[in-house]
Short mmCIF file of C-alpha atoms and ligand atoms in Angstrom, two decimals:
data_model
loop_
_atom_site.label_atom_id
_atom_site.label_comp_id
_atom_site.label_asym_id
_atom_site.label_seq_id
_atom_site.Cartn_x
_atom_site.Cartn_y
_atom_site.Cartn_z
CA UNK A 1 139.13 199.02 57.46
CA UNK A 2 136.37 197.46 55.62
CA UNK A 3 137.47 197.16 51.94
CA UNK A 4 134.06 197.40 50.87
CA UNK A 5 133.43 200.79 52.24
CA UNK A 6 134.32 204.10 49.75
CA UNK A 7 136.16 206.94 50.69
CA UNK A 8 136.13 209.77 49.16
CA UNK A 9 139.91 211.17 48.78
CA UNK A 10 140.83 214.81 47.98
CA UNK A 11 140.79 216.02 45.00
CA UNK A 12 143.55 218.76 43.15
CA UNK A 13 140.68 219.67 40.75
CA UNK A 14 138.39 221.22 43.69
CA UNK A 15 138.80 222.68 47.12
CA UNK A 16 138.96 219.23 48.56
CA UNK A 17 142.52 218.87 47.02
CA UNK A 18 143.71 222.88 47.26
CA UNK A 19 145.31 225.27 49.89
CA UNK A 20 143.66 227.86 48.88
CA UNK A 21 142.13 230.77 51.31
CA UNK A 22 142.08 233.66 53.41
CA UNK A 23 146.11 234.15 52.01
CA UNK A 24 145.05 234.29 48.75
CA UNK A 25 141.89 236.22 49.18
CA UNK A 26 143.57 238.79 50.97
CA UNK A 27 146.68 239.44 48.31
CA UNK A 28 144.03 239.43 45.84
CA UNK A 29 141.92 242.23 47.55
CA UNK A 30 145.16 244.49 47.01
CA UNK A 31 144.80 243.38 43.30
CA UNK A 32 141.94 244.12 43.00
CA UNK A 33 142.06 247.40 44.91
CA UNK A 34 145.14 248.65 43.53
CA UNK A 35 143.12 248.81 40.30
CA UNK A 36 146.15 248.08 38.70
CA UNK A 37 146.10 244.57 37.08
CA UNK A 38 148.71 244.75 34.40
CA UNK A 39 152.32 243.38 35.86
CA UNK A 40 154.10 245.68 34.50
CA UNK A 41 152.83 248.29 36.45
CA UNK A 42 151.60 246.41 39.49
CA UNK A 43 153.50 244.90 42.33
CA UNK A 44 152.52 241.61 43.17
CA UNK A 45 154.19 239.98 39.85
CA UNK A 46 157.14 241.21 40.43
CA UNK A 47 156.82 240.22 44.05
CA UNK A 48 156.21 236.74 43.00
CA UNK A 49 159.59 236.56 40.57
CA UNK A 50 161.67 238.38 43.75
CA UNK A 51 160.55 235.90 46.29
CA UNK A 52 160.71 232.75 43.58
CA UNK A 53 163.58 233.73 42.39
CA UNK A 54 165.15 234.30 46.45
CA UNK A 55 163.76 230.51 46.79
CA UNK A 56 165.81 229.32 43.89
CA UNK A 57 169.39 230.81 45.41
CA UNK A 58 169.06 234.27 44.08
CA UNK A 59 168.27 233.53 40.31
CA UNK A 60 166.04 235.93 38.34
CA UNK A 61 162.79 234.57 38.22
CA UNK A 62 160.27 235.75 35.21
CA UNK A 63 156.49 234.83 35.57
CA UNK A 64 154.17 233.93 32.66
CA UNK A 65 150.79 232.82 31.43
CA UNK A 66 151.60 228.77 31.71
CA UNK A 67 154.48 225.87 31.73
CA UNK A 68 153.65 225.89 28.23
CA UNK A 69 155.16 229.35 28.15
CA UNK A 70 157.64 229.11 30.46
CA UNK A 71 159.89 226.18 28.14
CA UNK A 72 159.16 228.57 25.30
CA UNK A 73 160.98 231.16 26.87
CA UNK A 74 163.73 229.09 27.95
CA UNK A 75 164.32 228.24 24.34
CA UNK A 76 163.82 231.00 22.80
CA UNK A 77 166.38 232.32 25.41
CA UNK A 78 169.08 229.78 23.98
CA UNK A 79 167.92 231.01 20.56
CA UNK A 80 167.97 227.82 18.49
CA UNK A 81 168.77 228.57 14.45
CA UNK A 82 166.04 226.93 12.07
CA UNK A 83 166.32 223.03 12.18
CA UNK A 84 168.66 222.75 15.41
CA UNK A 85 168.15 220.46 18.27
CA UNK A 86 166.93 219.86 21.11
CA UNK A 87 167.42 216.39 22.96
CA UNK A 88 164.19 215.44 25.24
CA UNK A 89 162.12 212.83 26.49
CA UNK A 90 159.23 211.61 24.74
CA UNK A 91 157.43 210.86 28.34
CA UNK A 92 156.42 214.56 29.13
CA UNK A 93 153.43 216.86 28.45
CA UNK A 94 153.09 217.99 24.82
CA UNK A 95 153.85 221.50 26.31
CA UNK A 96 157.17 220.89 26.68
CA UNK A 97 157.87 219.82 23.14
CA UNK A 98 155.56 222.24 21.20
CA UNK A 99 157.55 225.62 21.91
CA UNK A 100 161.05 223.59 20.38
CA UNK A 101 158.99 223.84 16.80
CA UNK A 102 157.56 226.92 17.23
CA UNK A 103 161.10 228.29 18.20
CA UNK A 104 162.26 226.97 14.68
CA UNK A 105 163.78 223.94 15.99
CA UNK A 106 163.62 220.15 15.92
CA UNK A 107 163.15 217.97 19.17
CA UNK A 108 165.39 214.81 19.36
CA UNK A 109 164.08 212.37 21.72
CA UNK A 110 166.09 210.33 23.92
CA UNK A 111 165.12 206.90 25.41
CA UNK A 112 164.57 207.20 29.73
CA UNK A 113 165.47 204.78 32.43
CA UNK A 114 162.54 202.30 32.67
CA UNK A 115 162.29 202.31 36.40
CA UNK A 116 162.30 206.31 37.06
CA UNK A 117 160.91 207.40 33.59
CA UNK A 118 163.77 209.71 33.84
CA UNK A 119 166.14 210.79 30.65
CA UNK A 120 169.94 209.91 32.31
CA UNK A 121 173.43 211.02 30.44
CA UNK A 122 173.62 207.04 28.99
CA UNK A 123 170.09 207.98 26.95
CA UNK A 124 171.07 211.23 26.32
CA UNK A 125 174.51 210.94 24.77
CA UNK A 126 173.58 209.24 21.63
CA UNK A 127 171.65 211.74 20.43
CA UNK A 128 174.11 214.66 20.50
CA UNK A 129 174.89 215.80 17.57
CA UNK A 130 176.74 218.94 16.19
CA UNK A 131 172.88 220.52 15.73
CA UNK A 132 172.29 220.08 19.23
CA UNK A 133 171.71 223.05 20.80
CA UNK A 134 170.42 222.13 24.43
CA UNK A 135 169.54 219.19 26.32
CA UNK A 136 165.98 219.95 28.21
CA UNK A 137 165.52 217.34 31.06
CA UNK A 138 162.21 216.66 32.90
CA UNK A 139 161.99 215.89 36.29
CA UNK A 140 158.67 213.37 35.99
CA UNK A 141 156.33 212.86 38.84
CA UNK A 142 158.58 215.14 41.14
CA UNK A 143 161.94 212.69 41.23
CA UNK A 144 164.52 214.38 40.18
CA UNK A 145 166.97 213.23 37.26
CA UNK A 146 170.19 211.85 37.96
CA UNK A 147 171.95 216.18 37.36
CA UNK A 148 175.23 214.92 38.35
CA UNK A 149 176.27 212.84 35.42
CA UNK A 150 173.90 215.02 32.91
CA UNK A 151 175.13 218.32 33.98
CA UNK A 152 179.26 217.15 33.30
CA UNK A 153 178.02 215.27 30.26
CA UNK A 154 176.75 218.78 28.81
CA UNK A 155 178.93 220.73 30.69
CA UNK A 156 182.17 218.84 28.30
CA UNK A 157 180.33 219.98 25.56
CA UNK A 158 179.21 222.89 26.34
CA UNK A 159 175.54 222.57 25.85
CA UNK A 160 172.96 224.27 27.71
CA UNK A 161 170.66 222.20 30.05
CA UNK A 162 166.98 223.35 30.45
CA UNK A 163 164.89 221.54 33.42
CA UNK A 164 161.69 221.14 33.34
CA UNK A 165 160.40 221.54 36.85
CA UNK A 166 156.90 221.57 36.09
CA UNK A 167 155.87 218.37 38.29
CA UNK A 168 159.06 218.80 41.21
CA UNK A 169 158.72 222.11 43.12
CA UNK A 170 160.72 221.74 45.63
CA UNK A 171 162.91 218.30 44.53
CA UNK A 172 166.46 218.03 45.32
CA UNK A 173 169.79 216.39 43.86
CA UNK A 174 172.65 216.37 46.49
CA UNK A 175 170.92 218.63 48.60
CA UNK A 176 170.34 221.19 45.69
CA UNK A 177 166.82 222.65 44.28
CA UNK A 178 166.08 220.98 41.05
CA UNK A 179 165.87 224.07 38.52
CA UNK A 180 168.76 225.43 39.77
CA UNK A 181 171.78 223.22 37.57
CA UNK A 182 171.13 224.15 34.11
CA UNK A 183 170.89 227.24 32.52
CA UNK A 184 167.02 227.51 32.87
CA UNK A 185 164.03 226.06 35.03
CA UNK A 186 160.77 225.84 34.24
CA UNK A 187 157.04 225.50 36.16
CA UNK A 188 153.64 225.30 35.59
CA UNK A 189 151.22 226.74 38.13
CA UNK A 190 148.50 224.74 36.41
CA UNK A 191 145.43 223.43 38.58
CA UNK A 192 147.32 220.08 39.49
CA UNK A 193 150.48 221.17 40.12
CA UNK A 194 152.32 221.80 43.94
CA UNK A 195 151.38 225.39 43.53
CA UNK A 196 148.83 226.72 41.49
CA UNK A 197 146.32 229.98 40.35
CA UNK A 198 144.53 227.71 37.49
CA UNK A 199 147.28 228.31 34.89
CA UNK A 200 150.46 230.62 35.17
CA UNK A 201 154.22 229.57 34.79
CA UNK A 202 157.96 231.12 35.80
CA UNK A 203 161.30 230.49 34.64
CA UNK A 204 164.23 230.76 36.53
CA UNK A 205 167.90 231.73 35.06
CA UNK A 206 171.33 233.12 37.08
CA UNK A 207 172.99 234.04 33.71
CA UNK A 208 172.14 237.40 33.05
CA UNK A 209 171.86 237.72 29.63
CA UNK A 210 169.53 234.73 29.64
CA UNK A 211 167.15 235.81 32.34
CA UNK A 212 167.22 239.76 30.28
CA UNK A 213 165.64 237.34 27.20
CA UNK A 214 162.87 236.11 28.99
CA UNK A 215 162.31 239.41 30.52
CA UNK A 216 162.29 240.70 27.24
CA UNK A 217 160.39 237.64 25.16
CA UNK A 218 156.80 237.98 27.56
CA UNK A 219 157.10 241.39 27.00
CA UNK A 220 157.41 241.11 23.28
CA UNK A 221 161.00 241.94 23.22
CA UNK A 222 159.74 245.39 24.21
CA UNK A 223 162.88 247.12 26.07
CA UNK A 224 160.64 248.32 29.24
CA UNK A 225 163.01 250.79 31.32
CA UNK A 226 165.81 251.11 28.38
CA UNK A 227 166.91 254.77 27.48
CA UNK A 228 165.82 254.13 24.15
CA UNK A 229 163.18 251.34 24.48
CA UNK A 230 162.20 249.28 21.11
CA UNK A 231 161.09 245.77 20.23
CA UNK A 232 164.53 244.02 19.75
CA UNK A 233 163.53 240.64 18.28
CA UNK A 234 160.21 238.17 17.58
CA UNK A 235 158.43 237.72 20.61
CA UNK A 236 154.76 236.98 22.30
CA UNK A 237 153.08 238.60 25.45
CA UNK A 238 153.69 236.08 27.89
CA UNK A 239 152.94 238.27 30.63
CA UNK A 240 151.39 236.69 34.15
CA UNK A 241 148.65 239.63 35.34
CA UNK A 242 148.38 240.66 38.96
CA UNK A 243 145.46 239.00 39.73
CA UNK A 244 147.23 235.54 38.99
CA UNK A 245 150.16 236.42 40.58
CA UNK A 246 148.64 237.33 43.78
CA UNK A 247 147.48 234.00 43.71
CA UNK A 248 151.16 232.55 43.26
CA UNK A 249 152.44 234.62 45.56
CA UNK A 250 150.08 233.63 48.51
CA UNK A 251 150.62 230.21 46.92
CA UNK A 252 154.26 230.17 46.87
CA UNK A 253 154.39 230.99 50.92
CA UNK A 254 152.52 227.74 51.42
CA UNK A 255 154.99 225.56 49.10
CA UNK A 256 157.07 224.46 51.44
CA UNK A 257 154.22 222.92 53.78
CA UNK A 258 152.29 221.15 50.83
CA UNK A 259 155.89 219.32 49.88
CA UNK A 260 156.48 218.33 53.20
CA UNK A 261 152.66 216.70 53.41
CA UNK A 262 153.37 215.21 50.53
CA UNK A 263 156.59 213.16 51.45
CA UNK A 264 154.96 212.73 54.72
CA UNK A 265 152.05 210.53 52.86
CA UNK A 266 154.41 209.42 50.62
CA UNK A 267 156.59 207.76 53.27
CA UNK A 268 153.69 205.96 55.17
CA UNK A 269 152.37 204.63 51.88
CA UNK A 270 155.64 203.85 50.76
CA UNK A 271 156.42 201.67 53.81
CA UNK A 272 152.78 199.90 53.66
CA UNK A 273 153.26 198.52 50.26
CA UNK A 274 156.83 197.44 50.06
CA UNK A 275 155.99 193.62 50.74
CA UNK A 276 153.48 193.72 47.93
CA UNK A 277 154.63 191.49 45.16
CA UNK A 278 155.33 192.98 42.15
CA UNK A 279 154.99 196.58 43.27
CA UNK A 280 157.94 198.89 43.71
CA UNK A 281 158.57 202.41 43.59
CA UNK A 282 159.54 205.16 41.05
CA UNK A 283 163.01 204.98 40.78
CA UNK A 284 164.64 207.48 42.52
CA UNK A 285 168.61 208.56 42.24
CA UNK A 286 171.53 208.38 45.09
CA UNK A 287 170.90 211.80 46.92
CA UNK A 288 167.83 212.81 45.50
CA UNK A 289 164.59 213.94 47.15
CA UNK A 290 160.93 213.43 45.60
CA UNK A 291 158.96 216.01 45.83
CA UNK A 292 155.58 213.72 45.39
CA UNK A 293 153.52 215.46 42.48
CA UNK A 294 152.06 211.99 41.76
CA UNK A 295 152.82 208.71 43.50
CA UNK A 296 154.39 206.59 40.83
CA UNK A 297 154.30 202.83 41.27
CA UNK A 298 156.07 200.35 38.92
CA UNK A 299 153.89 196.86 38.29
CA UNK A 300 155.54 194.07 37.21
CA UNK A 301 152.67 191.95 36.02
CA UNK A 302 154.50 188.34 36.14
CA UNK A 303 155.45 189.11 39.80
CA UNK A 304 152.34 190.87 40.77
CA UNK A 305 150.38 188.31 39.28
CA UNK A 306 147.66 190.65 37.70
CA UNK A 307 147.56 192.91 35.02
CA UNK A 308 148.05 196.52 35.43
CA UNK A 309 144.50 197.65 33.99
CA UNK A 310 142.58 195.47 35.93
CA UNK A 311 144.59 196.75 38.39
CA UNK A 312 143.53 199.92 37.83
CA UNK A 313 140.09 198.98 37.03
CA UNK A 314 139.77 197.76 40.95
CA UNK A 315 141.02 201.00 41.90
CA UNK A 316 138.55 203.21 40.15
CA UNK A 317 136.16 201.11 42.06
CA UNK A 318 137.25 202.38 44.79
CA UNK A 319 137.55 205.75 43.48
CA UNK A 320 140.75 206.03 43.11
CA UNK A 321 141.72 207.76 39.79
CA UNK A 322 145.03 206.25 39.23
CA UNK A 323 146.47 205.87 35.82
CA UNK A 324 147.77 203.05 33.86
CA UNK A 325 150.72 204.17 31.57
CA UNK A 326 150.41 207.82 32.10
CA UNK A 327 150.32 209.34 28.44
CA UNK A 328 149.82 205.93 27.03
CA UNK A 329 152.37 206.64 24.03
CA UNK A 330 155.53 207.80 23.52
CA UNK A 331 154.86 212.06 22.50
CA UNK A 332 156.33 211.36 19.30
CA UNK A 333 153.47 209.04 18.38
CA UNK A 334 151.09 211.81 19.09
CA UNK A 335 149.93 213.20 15.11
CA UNK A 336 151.04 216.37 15.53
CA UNK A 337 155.05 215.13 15.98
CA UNK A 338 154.77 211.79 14.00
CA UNK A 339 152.62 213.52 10.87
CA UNK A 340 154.79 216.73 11.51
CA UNK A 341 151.73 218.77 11.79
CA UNK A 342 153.46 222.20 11.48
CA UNK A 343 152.82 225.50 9.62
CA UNK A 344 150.68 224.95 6.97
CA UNK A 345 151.53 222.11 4.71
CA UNK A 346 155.54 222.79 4.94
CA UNK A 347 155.94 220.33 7.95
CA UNK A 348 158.51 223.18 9.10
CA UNK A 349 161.29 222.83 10.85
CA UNK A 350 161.64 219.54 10.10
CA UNK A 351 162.17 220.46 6.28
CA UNK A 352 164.71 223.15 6.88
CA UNK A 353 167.01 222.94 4.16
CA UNK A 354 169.84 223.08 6.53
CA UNK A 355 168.56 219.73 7.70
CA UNK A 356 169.70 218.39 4.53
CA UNK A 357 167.46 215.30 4.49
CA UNK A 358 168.01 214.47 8.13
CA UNK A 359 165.44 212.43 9.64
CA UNK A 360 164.69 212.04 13.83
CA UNK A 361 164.38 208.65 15.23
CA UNK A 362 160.50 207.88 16.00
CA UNK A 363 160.77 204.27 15.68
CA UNK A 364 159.43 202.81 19.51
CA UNK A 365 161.79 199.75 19.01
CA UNK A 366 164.93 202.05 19.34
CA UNK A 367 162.85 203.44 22.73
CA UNK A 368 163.28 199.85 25.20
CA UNK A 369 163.31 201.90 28.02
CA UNK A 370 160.21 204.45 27.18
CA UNK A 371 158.31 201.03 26.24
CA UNK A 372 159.06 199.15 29.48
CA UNK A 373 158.51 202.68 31.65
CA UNK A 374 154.96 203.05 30.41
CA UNK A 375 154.07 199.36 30.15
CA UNK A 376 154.59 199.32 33.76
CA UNK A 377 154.00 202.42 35.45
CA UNK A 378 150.78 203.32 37.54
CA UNK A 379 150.12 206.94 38.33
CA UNK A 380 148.15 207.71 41.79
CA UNK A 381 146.96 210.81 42.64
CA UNK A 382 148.68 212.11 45.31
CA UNK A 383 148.01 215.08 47.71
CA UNK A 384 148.73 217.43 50.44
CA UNK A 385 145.43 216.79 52.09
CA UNK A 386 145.53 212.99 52.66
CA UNK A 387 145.21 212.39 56.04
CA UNK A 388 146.95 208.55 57.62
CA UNK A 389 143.26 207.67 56.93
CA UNK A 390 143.62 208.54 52.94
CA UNK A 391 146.97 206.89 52.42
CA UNK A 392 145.95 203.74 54.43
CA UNK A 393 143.37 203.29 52.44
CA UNK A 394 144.88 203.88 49.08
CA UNK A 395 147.68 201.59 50.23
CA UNK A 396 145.12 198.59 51.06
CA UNK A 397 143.15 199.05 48.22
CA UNK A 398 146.67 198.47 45.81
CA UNK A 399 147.21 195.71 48.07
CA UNK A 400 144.07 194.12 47.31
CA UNK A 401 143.88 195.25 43.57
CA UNK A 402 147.48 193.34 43.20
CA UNK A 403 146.26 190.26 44.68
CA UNK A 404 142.59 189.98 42.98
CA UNK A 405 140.84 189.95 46.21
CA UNK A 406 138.91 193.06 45.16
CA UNK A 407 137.71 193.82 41.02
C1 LIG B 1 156.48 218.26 32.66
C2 LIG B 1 155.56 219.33 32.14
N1 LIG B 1 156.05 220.30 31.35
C3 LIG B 1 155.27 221.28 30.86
C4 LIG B 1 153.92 221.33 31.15
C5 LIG B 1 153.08 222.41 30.56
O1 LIG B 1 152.53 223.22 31.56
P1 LIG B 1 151.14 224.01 31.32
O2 LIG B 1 150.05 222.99 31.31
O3 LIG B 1 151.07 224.94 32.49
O4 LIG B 1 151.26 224.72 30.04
C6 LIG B 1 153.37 220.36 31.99
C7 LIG B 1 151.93 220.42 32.32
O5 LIG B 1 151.33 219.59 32.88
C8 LIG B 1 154.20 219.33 32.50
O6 LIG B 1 153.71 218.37 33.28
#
């Protein structure tokens, strides 16, 4: 291919990028038609959490407005006290740290394997303390975390795990879905994601008195279908409407198709860049699947030669979007966690008084791992739509931004 010539690659912000059609259009006429657009009188909602939840080995699914929304639930589901724990990664989306303060409680960040971005058990144990209350793991780009040393590492301690399963629909560890070895999963239907109506979320639980909190917290702890209905405890209106969820649902059906695309790209682009000097892969654990949400390559400059922003710089120029560094900072740099930009002036939770004076580690030096990850990684769009044509191109282009015949 000429490298001079432009392609334009599909896009997840526009119908270039989407599956979305006469399946969605049609479930969306009944919506519409029913004249009912409130889930919890409608049908397609609830057919949404049946058929999610059937995906995810029989666990109750409960839909809501966003991934935001969806870790809220999960914690508010464990039902932290003011000023406990939670254990994280500070290489997420600030939606899954927000709900841990406005639940009351503090999050504890953990350092993450430079190579996969991943938390593992080794960066997680040092942070348990006798506050923490759950460990919430995020499965970053779509590979999953390494669940088989994390799950017995909480498991001997008895703390819940929450996954995060906003960017790995349809990842597996050991031949398992991802979301389905803690306590909770969470996902974001959000425009980018492997399935999406714009915004929306679910959470998946198979311990019952979990999954009846979530139920209960979208519907602000109202007691829908209880003899003597009343609003139990502090809650929001998380609800998903029918309208979005007839989007899901059509969505949903198509899931398993978009993965498979994915890895299918993901493979040949894989296997035309694995001589490239410098360049390898998001690491990826023994027995794990990738289920592709971005396309996650790991620069090391020396090797490679070249610098991973001009890098990146000769990639925009051939419009591809790809990202040096992802979120650029550890979260906890962000103001609102390193000024504790709370509730008011109180910086609450952090100045619980059962906190007596403890402090949370946001010092970057005590982060190697987070440092290294983000110094290093480059995030490329990736797609169901790319055709052999798409991925070659994207695969020569890296080739030829690594070796500085192209700026
Ligand atoms: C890992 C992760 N968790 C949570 C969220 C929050 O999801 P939402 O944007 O739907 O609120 C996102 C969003 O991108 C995410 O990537």
């Amino acid at each position: 291919m000429n490298s001079k010539t432009t392609i334009a690659l599909p896009s997840d912000a526009d119908a270039t990028g989407r599956d979305l059609g006469d399946e969605e259009l049609a479930l969306l006429r009944e919506a519409i038609e029913s004249g009912t657009l409130t889930s919890t009188k409608g049908t397609l909602v609830s057919r949404l959490e049946a058929e999610f939840g059937a995906r995810h080995g029989g666990a109750r699914a409960v839909a809501c407005t966003s991934g935001t929304a969806a870790v809220h639930l999960a914690v508010a589901a464990i039902d932290p006290e003011p000023g406990d724990e939670l254990v994280t990664t500070p290489v997420t989306d600030m939606g899954a740290l927000t709900p841990i303060l406005y639940q009351g409680a503090i999050p504890v960040f953990c350092d993450v394997d430079p190579s996969s971005y991943n938390v593992t058990a080794e960066t997680i144990e040092p942070r348990l303390t006798d506050r923490t209350k759950a460990v919430i793991v995020t499965h970053l780009f779509g590979s999953p975390c390494e669940m088989g040393p994390i799950m017995e590492l909480c498991d001997a301690r008895g703390i819940p795990v929450i996954e995060d399963c906003a960017q790995a629909f349809d990842a597996t560890y050991r031949g398992q879905l991802i979301g389905t070895f803690g306590k909770v999963g969470c996902f974001s239907f959000q425009q980018g994601k492997h399935m999406t109506a714009g915004e929306g979320g679910a959470v998946i639980s198979s311990d019952p008195d979990l999954a009846r909190r979530m139920f209960l917290y979208v519907n602000k702890a109202w007691g829908y279908g209880d003899a003597k209905p009343d609003h139990y405890f502090l809650a929001l209106n998380y609800r998903m409407n029918e309208v979005t969820g007839a989007v899901c649902l059509a969505q949903l059906r198509k899931l398993g198709g978009v993965v498979q695309r994915r890895r299918k790209a993901a493979a040949r682009f894989l296997a035309a860049t694995a001589d490239i000097p410098g360049v390898t892969p998001q690491g990826l654990p023994e027995g794990a699947i990738h289920s592709f949400w971005k396309l996650c390559v790991n620069i090391d400059e020396d090797a490679a030669g070249r610098g991973l922003t001009e890098i990146a710089k000769s990639l925009h120029g051939a419009g591809i979007r790809a990202a040096p560094r992802y979120i650029g900072k550890p979260a906890f740099e962000c103001q609102v966690l390193r000024d504790q930009v709370t509730f008011g002036k109180s910086r609450w939770p952090y100045t619980d008084p059962s906190r007596e004076g403890r402090t949370v580690d946001h010092d970057r030096a005590n982060f190697p791992g987070v440092v290294k990850g983000l110094s290093q990684v480059l995030v490329i769009p990736w797609n169901e739509q790319y055709t052999d044509e798409h991925v070659d191109y994207i695969a020569s282009h890296l080739r030829a931004a690594v070796s500085g015949s192209e700026s």
